[in-house]
Amino acid sequence: MKRIAVYPGSFDPVTNGHIDMIKRGRRLFDKIVVAILCNSSKKAFFTIEERKTMLEISLEEVTNIEIASFDGLLVDYVVKRKANAILRGMRAVSDFEYEFQMALMNRSLNRNIQTVFLMSGLRWIFTSSSIIKEAARYNGDISNMVHPFVEKKLKEKFGFSNP
Ligand code: PNS
């Protein structure tokens, strides 16, 4: 049996913390479906297409992954993809309550799906898409937190790109 995990998220944009999580998840699973949530209640900064391209370029060297998008309940999507697990990363303690709530909700919706948590790498504990966007908005140096292509896209969006 192939072990397939869905790694869901907003990826707005993908960070080096996400990449680290996917690479480490690949050691546990045969395949990882990186799934971008389409209709989030959060207002997205990048379009789904832009986020997909950034993920594809950032994950160029990683094998056995697929970048996809989904709508509706995550557990339904996991079943649709014939996966057996949801992969999530846990950073500082502040992530715990939200992640615990989500894992319990998903478990009550479908008991056959396991949520697997990996601790974030120490380097990425304080890295998040929102804090990176905040720094990029004021032209802060975020080069060690995202792929160079994502850095370029952020610069373009905030009007700091060279002509
Ligand atoms: O990167 P994020 O924004 O923390 O990811 C949140 C995500 C996409 C994993 C979560 O919002 C989700 O799974 N949404 C799909 C709707 C759903 O299944 N909700 C019930 C479980 S809380």
mmCIF file of C-alpha atoms and ligand atoms in Angstrom:
data_model
loop_
_atom_site.group_PDB
_atom_site.id
_atom_site.type_symbol
_atom_site.label_atom_id
_atom_site.label_comp_id
_atom_site.label_asym_id
_atom_site.label_seq_id
_atom_site.Cartn_x
_atom_site.Cartn_y
_atom_site.Cartn_z
ATOM 1 C CA MET A 1 0.000 0.000 0.000
ATOM 2 C CA LYS A 2 1.291 3.405 -0.965
ATOM 3 C CA ARG A 3 1.473 5.874 1.918
ATOM 4 C CA ILE A 4 0.054 9.156 0.673
ATOM 5 C CA ALA A 5 -0.303 12.311 2.772
ATOM 6 C CA VAL A 6 -2.093 15.538 1.990
ATOM 7 C CA TYR A 7 -0.230 18.630 3.182
ATOM 8 C CA PRO A 8 -2.913 21.342 3.184
ATOM 9 C CA GLY A 9 -2.553 25.072 3.646
ATOM 10 C CA SER A 10 -2.948 28.568 2.304
ATOM 11 C CA PHE A 11 0.681 28.846 1.087
ATOM 12 C CA ASP A 12 0.250 32.591 0.650
ATOM 13 C CA PRO A 13 3.156 32.424 -0.176
ATOM 14 C CA VAL A 14 5.116 29.190 0.388
ATOM 15 C CA THR A 15 8.017 29.677 2.846
ATOM 16 C CA ASN A 16 11.226 27.749 3.491
ATOM 17 C CA GLY A 17 9.463 26.384 6.593
ATOM 18 C CA HIS A 18 6.844 24.716 4.361
ATOM 19 C CA ILE A 19 9.563 23.357 2.059
ATOM 20 C CA ASP A 20 11.440 21.869 5.009
ATOM 21 C CA MET A 21 8.216 20.240 6.233
ATOM 22 C CA ILE A 22 7.479 18.721 2.795
ATOM 23 C CA LYS A 23 11.025 17.370 2.409
ATOM 24 C CA ARG A 24 10.894 15.776 5.858
ATOM 25 C CA GLY A 25 7.379 14.468 5.231
ATOM 26 C CA ARG A 26 8.676 12.731 2.116
ATOM 27 C CA ARG A 27 10.843 10.541 4.350
ATOM 28 C CA LEU A 28 7.672 9.197 5.944
ATOM 29 C CA PHE A 29 5.319 9.092 2.972
ATOM 30 C CA ASP A 30 5.698 7.740 -0.567
ATOM 31 C CA LYS A 31 3.889 10.724 -1.990
ATOM 32 C CA ILE A 32 2.763 14.110 -0.698
ATOM 33 C CA VAL A 33 -0.094 16.047 -2.238
ATOM 34 C CA VAL A 34 0.468 19.715 -1.424
ATOM 35 C CA ALA A 35 -3.083 21.083 -1.413
ATOM 36 C CA ILE A 36 -3.891 24.792 -1.571
ATOM 37 C CA LEU A 37 -7.242 25.717 -0.055
ATOM 38 C CA CYS A 38 -9.280 27.711 -2.613
ATOM 39 C CA ASN A 39 -12.192 29.238 -0.755
ATOM 40 C CA SER A 40 -10.576 30.255 2.495
ATOM 41 C CA SER A 41 -12.239 32.746 4.831
ATOM 42 C CA LYS A 42 -8.845 34.468 4.890
ATOM 43 C CA LYS A 43 -8.394 37.022 2.127
ATOM 44 C CA ALA A 44 -5.532 35.775 -0.036
ATOM 45 C CA PHE A 45 -2.698 38.002 -1.210
ATOM 46 C CA PHE A 46 -1.644 35.826 -4.153
ATOM 47 C CA THR A 47 -4.035 34.067 -6.556
ATOM 48 C CA ILE A 48 -4.265 30.284 -6.554
ATOM 49 C CA GLU A 49 -2.331 30.186 -9.846
ATOM 50 C CA GLU A 50 0.447 32.372 -8.436
ATOM 51 C CA ARG A 51 0.674 30.244 -5.291
ATOM 52 C CA LYS A 52 0.750 27.067 -7.373
ATOM 53 C CA THR A 53 3.600 28.398 -9.540
ATOM 54 C CA MET A 54 5.580 29.491 -6.485
ATOM 55 C CA LEU A 55 5.163 26.027 -4.944
ATOM 56 C CA GLU A 56 6.168 24.305 -8.189
ATOM 57 C CA ILE A 57 9.342 26.379 -8.522
ATOM 58 C CA SER A 58 10.269 26.144 -4.823
ATOM 59 C CA LEU A 59 9.820 22.357 -4.902
ATOM 60 C CA GLU A 60 11.503 21.713 -8.253
ATOM 61 C CA GLU A 61 14.017 19.238 -6.801
ATOM 62 C CA VAL A 62 11.610 17.322 -4.588
ATOM 63 C CA THR A 63 10.322 14.069 -6.062
ATOM 64 C CA ASN A 64 6.959 12.340 -5.583
ATOM 65 C CA ILE A 65 4.965 15.396 -4.779
ATOM 66 C CA GLU A 66 1.974 16.919 -6.489
ATOM 67 C CA ILE A 67 0.745 20.493 -6.200
ATOM 68 C CA ALA A 68 -3.031 20.711 -6.229
ATOM 69 C CA SER A 69 -5.874 22.859 -4.951
ATOM 70 C CA PHE A 70 -9.073 21.908 -3.170
ATOM 71 C CA ASP A 71 -12.395 23.245 -2.037
ATOM 72 C CA GLY A 72 -14.710 22.105 0.722
ATOM 73 C CA LEU A 73 -13.827 19.774 3.558
ATOM 74 C CA LEU A 74 -10.233 18.646 3.823
ATOM 75 C CA VAL A 75 -11.190 15.114 4.938
ATOM 76 C CA ASP A 76 -13.321 14.680 1.790
ATOM 77 C CA TYR A 77 -10.390 15.751 -0.339
ATOM 78 C CA VAL A 78 -8.086 13.305 1.484
ATOM 79 C CA VAL A 79 -10.502 10.451 0.666
ATOM 80 C CA LYS A 80 -10.785 11.623 -2.948
ATOM 81 C CA ARG A 81 -7.004 11.501 -3.296
ATOM 82 C CA LYS A 82 -6.879 8.006 -1.734
ATOM 83 C CA ALA A 83 -4.540 9.360 0.934
ATOM 84 C CA ASN A 84 -4.318 8.078 4.503
ATOM 85 C CA ALA A 85 -2.966 11.048 6.377
ATOM 86 C CA ILE A 86 -2.935 14.803 6.786
ATOM 87 C CA LEU A 87 0.516 16.282 7.329
ATOM 88 C CA ARG A 88 0.791 19.455 9.402
ATOM 89 C CA GLY A 89 3.701 21.338 10.883
ATOM 90 C CA MET A 90 3.759 22.637 14.432
ATOM 91 C CA ARG A 91 5.870 25.652 15.280
ATOM 92 C CA ALA A 92 5.790 27.363 18.659
ATOM 93 C CA VAL A 93 3.236 26.578 21.398
ATOM 94 C CA SER A 94 0.978 29.242 19.872
ATOM 95 C CA ASP A 95 0.169 26.852 16.989
ATOM 96 C CA PHE A 96 -0.983 24.104 19.307
ATOM 97 C CA GLU A 97 -4.538 25.145 20.130
ATOM 98 C CA TYR A 98 -5.563 25.795 16.512
ATOM 99 C CA GLU A 99 -3.870 22.638 15.236
ATOM 100 C CA PHE A 100 -5.346 20.499 18.024
ATOM 101 C CA GLN A 101 -8.832 21.868 17.322
ATOM 102 C CA MET A 102 -8.475 21.207 13.597
ATOM 103 C CA ALA A 103 -7.092 17.684 14.095
ATOM 104 C CA LEU A 104 -9.948 16.797 16.474
ATOM 105 C CA MET A 105 -12.551 18.210 14.092
ATOM 106 C CA ASN A 106 -11.052 16.270 11.191
ATOM 107 C CA ARG A 107 -10.968 13.124 13.320
ATOM 108 C CA SER A 108 -14.608 13.501 14.264
ATOM 109 C CA LEU A 109 -15.490 14.009 10.582
ATOM 110 C CA ASN A 110 -13.536 10.942 9.455
ATOM 111 C CA ARG A 111 -11.895 8.533 11.908
ATOM 112 C CA ASN A 112 -9.955 6.728 9.181
ATOM 113 C CA ILE A 113 -7.712 9.685 8.509
ATOM 114 C CA GLN A 114 -4.740 10.350 10.786
ATOM 115 C CA THR A 115 -3.209 13.770 11.298
ATOM 116 C CA VAL A 116 0.577 13.564 11.518
ATOM 117 C CA PHE A 117 2.435 16.500 13.049
ATOM 118 C CA LEU A 118 6.080 17.267 12.503
ATOM 119 C CA MET A 119 7.831 19.821 14.648
ATOM 120 C CA SER A 120 9.030 22.754 12.638
ATOM 121 C CA GLY A 121 12.785 22.985 12.192
ATOM 122 C CA LEU A 122 14.318 25.349 14.770
ATOM 123 C CA ARG A 123 15.326 27.753 11.977
ATOM 124 C CA TRP A 124 11.714 28.149 10.902
ATOM 125 C CA ILE A 125 9.977 28.400 14.290
ATOM 126 C CA PHE A 126 9.170 32.091 13.808
ATOM 127 C CA THR A 127 8.694 32.008 10.044
ATOM 128 C CA SER A 128 5.181 32.471 8.703
ATOM 129 C CA SER A 129 3.715 33.635 5.417
ATOM 130 C CA SER A 130 2.086 36.624 7.125
ATOM 131 C CA ILE A 131 5.178 37.874 8.937
ATOM 132 C CA ILE A 132 7.211 37.489 5.724
ATOM 133 C CA LYS A 133 4.612 39.532 3.789
ATOM 134 C CA GLU A 134 4.735 42.176 6.511
ATOM 135 C CA ALA A 135 8.538 42.486 6.207
ATOM 136 C CA ALA A 136 8.408 42.396 2.380
ATOM 137 C CA ARG A 137 5.790 45.184 2.357
ATOM 138 C CA TYR A 138 8.483 47.541 3.730
ATOM 139 C CA ASN A 139 11.250 46.094 1.536
ATOM 140 C CA GLY A 140 12.790 44.074 4.381
ATOM 141 C CA ASP A 141 15.300 41.339 3.556
ATOM 142 C CA ILE A 142 13.443 38.022 3.479
ATOM 143 C CA SER A 143 15.909 36.232 1.202
ATOM 144 C CA ASN A 144 16.748 33.530 3.763
ATOM 145 C CA MET A 145 13.094 32.689 4.406
ATOM 146 C CA VAL A 146 11.710 32.052 0.907
ATOM 147 C CA HIS A 147 12.871 30.735 -2.481
ATOM 148 C CA PRO A 148 14.433 33.511 -4.668
ATOM 149 C CA PHE A 149 11.439 33.259 -7.036
ATOM 150 C CA VAL A 150 9.007 33.921 -4.154
ATOM 151 C CA GLU A 151 11.172 36.842 -3.043
ATOM 152 C CA LYS A 152 10.946 38.253 -6.583
ATOM 153 C CA LYS A 153 7.150 37.827 -6.677
ATOM 154 C CA LEU A 154 6.789 39.593 -3.310
ATOM 155 C CA LYS A 155 9.007 42.456 -4.475
ATOM 156 C CA GLU A 156 6.933 42.793 -7.660
ATOM 157 C CA LYS A 157 3.650 42.850 -5.717
ATOM 158 C CA PHE A 158 4.922 45.501 -3.332
ATOM 159 C CA GLY A 159 6.423 47.586 -6.150
ATOM 160 C CA PHE A 160 10.113 47.124 -5.264
ATOM 161 C CA SER A 161 11.179 45.188 -8.364
ATOM 162 C CA ASN A 162 13.841 46.625 -10.673
ATOM 163 C CA PRO A 163 12.493 47.713 -14.069
HETATM 164 O O1 PNS B 1 -2.183 27.281 6.175
HETATM 165 P P1 PNS B 1 -3.466 27.341 6.935
HETATM 166 O O2 PNS B 1 -4.252 28.561 6.498
HETATM 167 O O3 PNS B 1 -3.265 27.287 8.415
HETATM 168 O O4 PNS B 1 -4.329 26.035 6.511
HETATM 169 C C1 PNS B 1 -5.626 25.824 7.034
HETATM 170 C C2 PNS B 1 -6.330 24.651 6.319
HETATM 171 C C3 PNS B 1 -6.359 24.846 4.835
HETATM 172 C C4 PNS B 1 -5.573 23.376 6.630
HETATM 173 C C5 PNS B 1 -7.766 24.546 6.925
HETATM 174 O O5 PNS B 1 -8.363 25.799 6.891
HETATM 175 C C6 PNS B 1 -8.663 23.543 6.193
HETATM 176 O O6 PNS B 1 -8.416 22.375 6.198
HETATM 177 N N1 PNS B 1 -9.744 24.058 5.556
HETATM 178 C C7 PNS B 1 -10.659 23.239 4.789
HETATM 179 C C8 PNS B 1 -12.056 23.232 5.406
HETATM 180 C C9 PNS B 1 -12.178 22.137 6.457
HETATM 181 O O7 PNS B 1 -12.010 20.974 6.197
HETATM 182 N N2 PNS B 1 -12.485 22.556 7.708
HETATM 183 C C10 PNS B 1 -12.713 21.611 8.797
HETATM 184 C C11 PNS B 1 -11.479 21.315 9.610
HETATM 185 S S1 PNS B 1 -11.039 22.680 10.593
#
